[in-house]
GROMACS .gro file of C-alpha atoms in nm:
model
  398
    1MET     CA    1   1.413   0.072  -6.710
    2TYR     CA    2   1.530  -0.172  -6.436
    3MET     CA    3   1.294  -0.408  -6.300
    4LEU     CA    4   1.328  -0.603  -5.950
    5SER     CA    5   1.267  -0.981  -5.995
    6ARG     CA    6   0.991  -1.104  -5.783
    7LEU     CA    7   1.209  -1.265  -5.496
    8ALA     CA    8   1.370  -0.918  -5.432
    9VAL     CA    9   0.976  -0.740  -5.412
   10PHE     CA   10   0.911  -1.007  -5.143
   11ALA     CA   11   1.217  -0.979  -4.955
   12LEU     CA   12   1.168  -0.593  -4.945
   13ALA     CA   13   0.800  -0.593  -4.848
   14LEU     CA   14   0.926  -0.818  -4.551
   15PHE     CA   15   1.187  -0.565  -4.488
   16TYR     CA   16   0.939  -0.294  -4.444
   17SER     CA   17   0.651  -0.504  -4.278
   18ALA     CA   18   0.899  -0.568  -4.027
   19LEU     CA   19   0.994  -0.234  -3.984
   20VAL     CA   20   0.620  -0.135  -3.940
   21ARG     CA   21   0.579  -0.425  -3.650
   22CYS     CA   22   0.914  -0.288  -3.457
   23ALA     CA   23   0.781   0.091  -3.457
   24PRO     CA   24   0.629   0.199  -3.152
   25THR     CA   25   0.226   0.260  -3.128
   26PRO     CA   26   0.029   0.520  -2.965
   27VAL     CA   27  -0.066   0.217  -2.691
   28ASP     CA   28   0.326   0.104  -2.672
   29LEU     CA   29   0.439   0.465  -2.578
   30VAL     CA   30   0.150   0.489  -2.297
   31GLU     CA   31   0.250   0.147  -2.174
   32THR     CA   32   0.617   0.253  -2.152
   33ALA     CA   33   0.531   0.584  -1.983
   34ASN     CA   34   0.304   0.402  -1.717
   35LEU     CA   35   0.562   0.170  -1.650
   36GLU     CA   36   0.842   0.463  -1.603
   37ALA     CA   37   0.585   0.683  -1.385
   38ARG     CA   38   0.564   0.342  -1.157
   39ALA     CA   39   0.925   0.263  -1.147
   40ALA     CA   40   0.933   0.672  -1.001
   41SER     CA   41   0.680   0.602  -0.757
   42ILE     CA   42   0.878   0.341  -0.556
   43THR     CA   43   1.084   0.434  -0.322
   44SER     CA   44   1.412   0.331  -0.325
   45VAL     CA   45   1.763   0.440  -0.122
   46ASN     CA   46   2.013   0.684  -0.283
   47GLY     CA   47   2.310   0.687  -0.062
   48ARG     CA   48   2.193   0.772   0.304
   49LEU     CA   49   1.883   0.949   0.131
   50PHE     CA   50   1.573   0.838  -0.040
   51ARG     CA   51   1.440   0.830  -0.341
   52ILE     CA   52   1.061   0.999  -0.366
   53ASP     CA   53   0.863   0.973  -0.658
   54GLY     CA   54   1.169   1.019  -0.853
   55LYS     CA   55   1.347   1.297  -0.661
   56THR     CA   56   1.611   1.281  -0.392
   57GLN     CA   57   1.500   1.448  -0.083
   58TYR     CA   58   1.503   1.479   0.293
   59PHE     CA   59   1.138   1.457   0.415
   60ALA     CA   60   0.962   1.500   0.749
   61GLY     CA   61   0.673   1.265   0.850
   62THR     CA   62   0.418   1.145   1.096
   63ASN     CA   63   0.278   0.821   1.234
   64THR     CA   64  -0.084   0.740   1.194
   65TRP     CA   65  -0.095   0.357   1.354
   66TRP     CA   66  -0.543   0.381   1.352
   67LEU     CA   67  -0.571   0.480   0.944
   68GLY     CA   68  -0.616   0.117   0.847
   69HIS     CA   69  -0.820   0.054   1.152
   70LEU     CA   70  -1.081   0.309   1.171
   71PRO     CA   71  -1.405   0.230   1.134
   72SER     CA   72  -1.567   0.449   0.810
   73ASN     CA   73  -1.469   0.589   0.494
   74ALA     CA   74  -1.509   0.925   0.582
   75ASP     CA   75  -1.272   0.896   0.900
   76VAL     CA   76  -0.992   0.753   0.604
   77ASP     CA   77  -1.131   1.073   0.390
   78THR     CA   78  -1.099   1.327   0.714
   79ALA     CA   79  -0.736   1.203   0.813
   80ILE     CA   80  -0.577   1.172   0.458
   81ALA     CA   81  -0.655   1.485   0.359
   82GLN     CA   82  -0.523   1.651   0.647
   83ILE     CA   83  -0.203   1.482   0.631
   84ALA     CA   84  -0.181   1.579   0.289
   85ALA     CA   85  -0.233   1.918   0.395
   86THR     CA   86  -0.017   1.887   0.689
   87GLY     CA   87   0.257   1.850   0.387
   88TYR     CA   88   0.356   1.482   0.501
   89LYS     CA   89   0.456   1.288   0.233
   90VAL     CA   90   0.541   0.954   0.479
   91THR     CA   91   0.359   0.801   0.732
   92ARG     CA   92   0.326   0.499   0.946
   93VAL     CA   93   0.027   0.280   0.917
   94TRP     CA   94   0.001  -0.076   1.101
   95GLY     CA   95  -0.042  -0.338   0.816
   96PHE     CA   96  -0.124  -0.608   1.143
   97GLY     CA   97  -0.415  -0.687   1.297
   98THR     CA   98  -0.474  -1.035   1.454
   99THR     CA   99  -0.739  -1.136   1.688
  100ASN     CA  100  -0.740  -1.543   1.849
  101ASP     CA  101  -1.144  -1.517   1.937
  102PRO     CA  102  -1.331  -1.324   1.668
  103SER     CA  103  -1.661  -1.392   1.852
  104THR     CA  104  -1.570  -1.120   2.101
  105SER     CA  105  -1.339  -0.891   1.903
  106THR     CA  106  -1.450  -0.542   1.857
  107GLU     CA  107  -1.215  -0.426   1.652
  108VAL     CA  108  -1.111  -0.431   1.300
  109TYR     CA  109  -0.896  -0.737   1.268
  110TYR     CA  110  -0.721  -0.880   0.924
  111GLN     CA  111  -0.637  -1.242   1.029
  112VAL     CA  112  -0.756  -1.500   1.294
  113LEU     CA  113  -0.535  -1.757   1.469
  114ASN     CA  114  -0.659  -2.031   1.662
  115SER     CA  115  -0.661  -2.406   1.735
  116THR     CA  116  -0.839  -2.469   1.398
  117GLY     CA  117  -0.633  -2.274   1.201
  118GLN     CA  118  -0.521  -1.908   1.019
  119TYR     CA  119  -0.796  -1.733   0.837
  120PHE     CA  120  -0.761  -1.381   0.672
  121ASN     CA  121  -1.091  -1.180   0.742
  122TYR     CA  122  -1.253  -1.055   0.393
  123ASN     CA  123  -1.538  -0.897   0.653
  124PRO     CA  124  -1.605  -0.524   0.440
  125THR     CA  125  -1.687  -0.401   0.767
  126ASN     CA  126  -1.401  -0.504   1.005
  127GLY     CA  127  -1.161  -0.688   0.813
  128ILE     CA  128  -0.905  -0.653   0.547
  129ALA     CA  129  -1.148  -0.425   0.295
  130ARG     CA  130  -1.065  -0.132   0.553
  131LEU     CA  131  -0.647  -0.133   0.546
  132ASP     CA  132  -0.736  -0.157   0.140
  133TYR     CA  133  -0.938   0.178   0.165
  134ALA     CA  134  -0.639   0.334   0.351
  135ILE     CA  135  -0.414   0.264   0.117
  136ALA     CA  136  -0.655   0.354  -0.184
  137ALA     CA  137  -0.721   0.717   0.007
  138ALA     CA  138  -0.312   0.706   0.017
  139GLU     CA  139  -0.262   0.651  -0.341
  140LYS     CA  140  -0.540   0.935  -0.414
  141TYR     CA  141  -0.313   1.185  -0.201
  142ASN     CA  142  -0.005   1.058  -0.308
  143ILE     CA  143   0.099   0.994   0.051
  144LYS     CA  144   0.337   0.686   0.121
  145LEU     CA  145   0.305   0.412   0.377
  146ILE     CA  146   0.544   0.235   0.642
  147LEU     CA  147   0.368  -0.030   0.677
  148PRO     CA  148   0.469  -0.265   0.996
  149LEU     CA  149   0.344  -0.627   0.977
  150LEU     CA  150   0.383  -0.730   1.324
  151ASN     CA  151   0.364  -0.584   1.670
  152ASN     CA  152   0.568  -0.663   1.953
  153PHE     CA  153   0.310  -0.542   2.213
  154ASP     CA  154  -0.048  -0.724   2.270
  155ALA     CA  155  -0.230  -0.394   2.106
  156LEU     CA  156  -0.414  -0.532   1.815
  157GLY     CA  157  -0.299  -0.858   1.779
  158GLY     CA  158   0.105  -0.889   1.882
  159ILE     CA  159   0.369  -1.197   1.926
  160ASN     CA  160   0.144  -1.315   2.159
  161THR     CA  161  -0.159  -1.340   1.951
  162TYR     CA  162   0.086  -1.657   1.742
  163THR     CA  163   0.221  -1.793   2.094
  164ASN     CA  164  -0.072  -1.832   2.222
  165VAL     CA  165  -0.133  -2.086   1.938
  166TYR     CA  166   0.170  -2.238   1.858
  167GLY     CA  167   0.311  -2.233   2.209
  168GLY     CA  168   0.595  -2.113   2.369
  169THR     CA  169   0.721  -1.786   2.540
  170HIS     CA  170   0.725  -1.421   2.371
  171ASN     CA  171   1.105  -1.461   2.316
  172GLY     CA  172   1.055  -1.791   2.182
  173PHE     CA  173   0.852  -1.648   1.909
  174TYR     CA  174   1.130  -1.568   1.707
  175THR     CA  175   1.271  -1.939   1.687
  176ASN     CA  176   0.937  -2.147   1.720
  177ALA     CA  177   0.911  -2.301   1.383
  178ALA     CA  178   0.528  -2.313   1.355
  179ALA     CA  179   0.461  -1.985   1.523
  180GLN     CA  180   0.692  -1.837   1.200
  181ALA     CA  181   0.554  -1.997   0.912
  182ALA     CA  182   0.213  -1.869   1.030
  183TYR     CA  183   0.415  -1.512   1.019
  184LYS     CA  184   0.543  -1.595   0.688
  185ASN     CA  185   0.206  -1.697   0.590
  186TYR     CA  186   0.033  -1.361   0.679
  187ILE     CA  187   0.356  -1.198   0.554
  188LYS     CA  188   0.275  -1.360   0.161
  189PHE     CA  189  -0.095  -1.266   0.208
  190ILE     CA  190  -0.015  -0.884   0.299
  191VAL     CA  191   0.284  -0.849   0.095
  192ASN     CA  192   0.158  -0.985  -0.280
  193ARG     CA  193  -0.168  -0.809  -0.183
  194TYR     CA  194  -0.019  -0.418  -0.184
  195LYS     CA  195   0.275  -0.512  -0.350
  196SER     CA  196   0.145  -0.342  -0.680
  197SER     CA  197   0.032  -0.005  -0.507
  198THR     CA  198   0.208   0.286  -0.527
  199ALA     CA  199   0.142   0.392  -0.211
  200VAL     CA  200   0.410   0.143  -0.044
  201PHE     CA  201   0.674   0.293   0.071
  202SER     CA  202   0.851   0.014   0.268
  203TRP     CA  203   0.773  -0.343   0.471
  204GLU     CA  204   0.840  -0.334   0.820
  205LEU     CA  205   0.933  -0.666   1.035
  206CYS     CA  206   0.764  -0.579   1.372
  207ASN     CA  207   0.678  -0.236   1.569
  208GLU     CA  208   0.976  -0.245   1.782
  209PRO     CA  209   1.090  -0.594   1.830
  210ARG     CA  210   1.202  -0.695   2.143
  211CYS     CA  211   1.379  -1.001   2.293
  212SER     CA  212   1.416  -0.919   2.696
  213GLY     CA  213   1.769  -1.059   2.823
  214CYS     CA  214   1.860  -1.228   2.523
  215SER     CA  215   2.166  -1.256   2.317
  216THR     CA  216   2.096  -1.016   2.021
  217SER     CA  217   2.202  -1.261   1.774
  218ILE     CA  218   1.851  -1.436   1.779
  219ILE     CA  219   1.684  -1.136   1.669
  220THR     CA  220   1.977  -1.046   1.409
  221LYS     CA  221   1.914  -1.364   1.274
  222TRP     CA  222   1.533  -1.330   1.249
  223ALA     CA  223   1.532  -1.022   1.068
  224THR     CA  224   1.832  -1.164   0.849
  225ASP     CA  225   1.557  -1.480   0.715
  226THR     CA  226   1.273  -1.262   0.780
  227SER     CA  227   1.417  -0.960   0.565
  228ALA     CA  228   1.511  -1.227   0.315
  229TYR     CA  229   1.166  -1.339   0.258
  230ILE     CA  230   1.006  -1.033   0.224
  231LYS     CA  231   1.268  -0.931  -0.076
  232SER     CA  232   1.201  -1.280  -0.171
  233LEU     CA  233   0.804  -1.204  -0.233
  234ASP     CA  234   0.865  -0.817  -0.349
  235PRO     CA  235   1.241  -0.673  -0.460
  236GLN     CA  236   1.117  -0.380  -0.547
  237HIS     CA  237   0.993  -0.206  -0.224
  238LEU     CA  238   1.227  -0.125   0.112
  239VAL     CA  239   1.230  -0.358   0.429
  240SER     CA  240   1.284  -0.229   0.754
  241LEU     CA  241   1.337  -0.384   1.089
  242GLY     CA  242   1.103  -0.113   1.264
  243ASP     CA  243   1.320  -0.141   1.596
  244GLU     CA  244   1.396   0.143   1.870
  245GLY     CA  245   1.728   0.139   1.770
  246TRP     CA  246   1.909   0.013   2.102
  247LEU     CA  247   2.255   0.015   2.103
  248THR     CA  248   2.533  -0.201   2.237
  249GLN     CA  249   2.885  -0.207   2.287
  250THR     CA  250   2.925  -0.354   1.909
  251SER     CA  251   2.905   0.057   1.884
  252SER     CA  252   3.130   0.144   2.155
  253TYR     CA  253   3.298   0.396   1.964
  254LEU     CA  254   3.008   0.632   1.989
  255ALA     CA  255   3.107   0.889   2.192
  256ASN     CA  256   2.842   0.903   2.514
  257ASN     CA  257   2.743   0.478   2.510
  258ASP     CA  258   2.782   0.464   2.861
  259GLY     CA  259   2.637   0.099   2.906
  260SER     CA  260   2.340   0.233   3.081
  261TYR     CA  261   1.977   0.061   2.948
  262ALA     CA  262   1.935   0.193   2.609
  263TYR     CA  263   2.319   0.086   2.556
  264SER     CA  264   2.327  -0.266   2.727
  265GLY     CA  265   2.166  -0.475   2.442
  266TYR     CA  266   1.903  -0.616   2.707
  267GLU     CA  267   1.587  -0.568   2.515
  268GLY     CA  268   1.823  -0.859   2.257
  269VAL     CA  269   1.827  -0.549   1.987
  270ASP     CA  270   2.173  -0.456   1.820
  271PHE     CA  271   2.116  -0.165   1.588
  272GLU     CA  272   2.426  -0.175   1.435
  273LYS     CA  273   2.449  -0.540   1.351
  274ASN     CA  274   2.076  -0.546   1.243
  275LEU     CA  275   2.163  -0.218   0.996
  276ALA     CA  276   2.440  -0.422   0.844
  277ILE     CA  277   2.195  -0.739   0.692
  278ARG     CA  278   2.245  -0.710   0.300
  279THR     CA  279   1.852  -0.703   0.284
  280ILE     CA  280   1.751  -0.418   0.506
  281ASP     CA  281   1.771  -0.128   0.331
  282PHE     CA  282   1.707   0.095   0.583
  283GLY     CA  283   1.750   0.196   0.992
  284THR     CA  284   1.481   0.292   1.201
  285VAL     CA  285   1.535   0.483   1.548
  286HIS     CA  286   1.232   0.560   1.836
  287MET     CA  287   1.304   0.791   2.089
  288TYR     CA  288   1.107   0.800   2.428
  289ALA     CA  289   1.328   0.985   2.646
  290ASN     CA  290   1.138   1.015   2.972
  291GLN     CA  291   1.002   0.658   2.965
  292TRP     CA  292   1.350   0.546   2.904
  293GLY     CA  293   1.503   0.719   3.248
  294TYR     CA  294   1.670   1.027   3.062
  295ASN     CA  295   1.619   1.355   3.040
  296TYR     CA  296   1.488   1.513   2.737
  297THR     CA  297   1.808   1.692   2.595
  298TRP     CA  298   1.953   1.344   2.570
  299GLY     CA  299   1.755   1.302   2.276
  300ASN     CA  300   2.016   1.515   2.056
  301THR     CA  301   2.279   1.264   2.137
  302TRP     CA  302   2.047   0.940   2.047
  303ILE     CA  303   1.963   1.125   1.707
  304ALA     CA  304   2.364   1.192   1.636
  305GLN     CA  305   2.476   0.839   1.773
  306HIS     CA  306   2.241   0.681   1.480
  307ASN     CA  307   2.339   0.890   1.253
  308ALA     CA  308   2.697   0.830   1.345
  309VAL     CA  309   2.602   0.475   1.272
  310GLY     CA  310   2.454   0.516   0.926
  311LYS     CA  311   2.699   0.723   0.814
  312LYS     CA  312   2.982   0.429   0.909
  313LEU     CA  313   2.747   0.163   0.718
  314GLY     CA  314   2.619   0.408   0.443
  315LYS     CA  315   2.278   0.338   0.520
  316PRO     CA  316   2.011   0.581   0.542
  317VAL     CA  317   1.872   0.583   0.856
  318LEU     CA  318   1.486   0.726   1.021
  319LEU     CA  319   1.412   0.864   1.327
  320GLU     CA  320   1.078   0.713   1.301
  321GLU     CA  321   0.907   0.765   1.625
  322TYR     CA  322   0.952   1.028   1.913
  323ALA     CA  323   0.704   1.220   2.104
  324VAL     CA  324   0.650   1.445   2.398
  325LEU     CA  325   0.325   1.445   2.641
  326GLU     CA  326   0.018   1.623   2.598
  327GLY     CA  327   0.048   1.964   2.848
  328GLU     CA  328   0.391   1.960   2.802
  329ASP     CA  329   0.592   2.213   2.625
  330ARG     CA  330   0.619   2.034   2.311
  331VAL     CA  331   0.743   2.266   2.038
  332GLY     CA  332   1.027   2.373   2.293
  333ILE     CA  333   1.112   2.020   2.409
  334ALA     CA  334   1.048   1.814   2.019
  335GLY     CA  335   1.174   2.192   1.871
  336PRO     CA  336   1.514   2.127   1.941
  337TRP     CA  337   1.547   1.716   1.856
  338GLN     CA  338   1.426   1.833   1.506
  339ASN     CA  339   1.644   2.104   1.489
  340THR     CA  340   1.920   1.855   1.564
  341VAL     CA  341   1.770   1.609   1.232
  342LEU     CA  342   1.782   1.912   1.013
  343ARG     CA  343   2.120   2.105   1.136
  344LYS     CA  344   2.348   1.893   1.265
  345THR     CA  345   2.291   1.503   1.106
  346SER     CA  346   2.190   1.357   0.779
  347LEU     CA  347   1.930   1.122   0.873
  348ALA     CA  348   1.706   1.075   0.583
  349GLY     CA  349   1.403   1.186   0.789
  350ASP     CA  350   1.226   1.224   1.095
  351LEU     CA  351   0.837   1.113   1.208
  352MET     CA  352   0.665   1.281   1.468
  353TRP     CA  353   0.445   1.032   1.674
  354GLN     CA  354   0.124   1.094   1.628
  355PHE     CA  355  -0.057   1.320   1.408
  356GLY     CA  356  -0.398   1.386   1.591
  357THR     CA  357  -0.767   1.535   1.461
  358GLN     CA  358  -1.150   1.431   1.542
  359PHE     CA  359  -1.311   1.177   1.320
  360PRO     CA  360  -1.663   1.214   1.176
  361SER     CA  361  -1.743   0.896   1.347
  362GLY     CA  362  -1.685   0.985   1.683
  363THR     CA  363  -1.416   0.687   1.737
  364ARG     CA  364  -1.101   0.798   1.934
  365PRO     CA  365  -0.775   0.591   1.872
  366LEU     CA  366  -0.538   0.859   1.976
  367ASP     CA  367  -0.318   0.846   2.291
  368GLU     CA  368  -0.187   1.133   2.498
  369TYR     CA  369   0.073   1.182   2.263
  370ALA     CA  370  -0.112   1.297   1.971
  371VAL     CA  371  -0.078   1.645   1.783
  372TYR     CA  372  -0.393   1.763   1.665
  373TRP     CA  373  -0.478   1.934   1.309
  374GLY     CA  374  -0.567   2.300   1.329
  375SER     CA  375  -0.336   2.326   1.643
  376GLY     CA  376  -0.046   2.581   1.678
  377GLU     CA  377   0.206   2.260   1.764
  378LEU     CA  378   0.126   2.111   1.413
  379ASN     CA  379   0.165   2.412   1.245
  380THR     CA  380   0.547   2.445   1.405
  381LEU     CA  381   0.601   2.044   1.479
  382GLY     CA  382   0.407   1.945   1.118
  383SER     CA  383   0.418   2.228   0.849
  384GLU     CA  384   0.694   2.447   0.919
  385HIS     CA  385   0.969   2.158   1.001
  386VAL     CA  386   0.808   1.957   0.647
  387ARG     CA  387   0.900   2.275   0.446
  388ALA     CA  388   1.237   2.271   0.612
  389MET     CA  389   1.370   1.921   0.572
  390GLU     CA  390   1.233   2.006   0.210
  391ALA     CA  391   1.412   2.245   0.146
  392LYS     CA  392   1.748   2.103   0.306
  393ASN     CA  393   2.025   2.021   0.040
  394PRO     CA  394   1.956   1.642  -0.050
  395VAL     CA  395   2.330   1.541  -0.006
  396ALA     CA  396   2.440   1.342   0.276
  397THR     CA  397   2.740   1.542   0.421
  398LEU     CA  398   2.723   1.500   0.808
   0.00000   0.00000   0.00000
């Protein structure tokens, strides 16, 4: 009988030991599955559409700016369950909340800026814990959140809460080094806190940034720098500007670009140039035709124009806010806008402003644009539109 040498036996033992070590264990397989599931949960861009939970699709969503500012868990639970029951997979929630004087603040706030410094509010009743709970609730119901990190306007701590402390004017904020350092510190706080959450759809630089009368290059440079900073903290999640989609003569090739207010560049925003920024993943468009001096049917033109810019640059575009006042024929006015998105464009989705409900605590953070849970309007403009958008063939052909 052939006898193996002791050296050969030892070598074989090492070989088989290595094979055993390399073979995946049940724990390894579970961990791999978890990593794959997490990767699929991160929304990504697929051409001009989004891949949500591993599926490329069109979608309809809503706005619920107040979700992280509600005073009680029961309020959040009620709202998020109804949002999910409506069929919405995406909603937009304020990721900001700043005060200069916490002694007089009666609202939830996440940050304090004043002469003594910059502080984050960890109070469980009126601080960042409220946003923690909202994000956890969204995870439970598999709802994705677009999270703006700043407000152009004063409500809940906008740009002026920075300039009140660091000096200068609203328009000067974008180039104010001290204000920008504080803002980036807040970005770091929020992004690092939630970047591992499956509920994050995207980070948004600002709700409706404006620099009225400025050169559009100011916001374009600011958006370039700030979006790159966010990507350095979290390269996985999407980033958007959060602008209203103001057009300029950069887009003079568009039909009906007549140089009037929405096309004048007066608000210091050039939608096309900003969408071309490498670290801006998709475009956002808001539409308040009556407030801006246009008739309601003009809304269909506005939608089509932004679809054309998105097609030119090969990036997704969302109609991120649109609304009709309470008491008007909402279905008759907003229905045609939704039909334009659905049948005449390849806009990736639209988010109606805003979902409304009755909260258990009695709080009422809603405005005259709210479309309420249980109403026929929400059934038509919400649930039915969600189903129609999800049924659309997920190929951008228009």
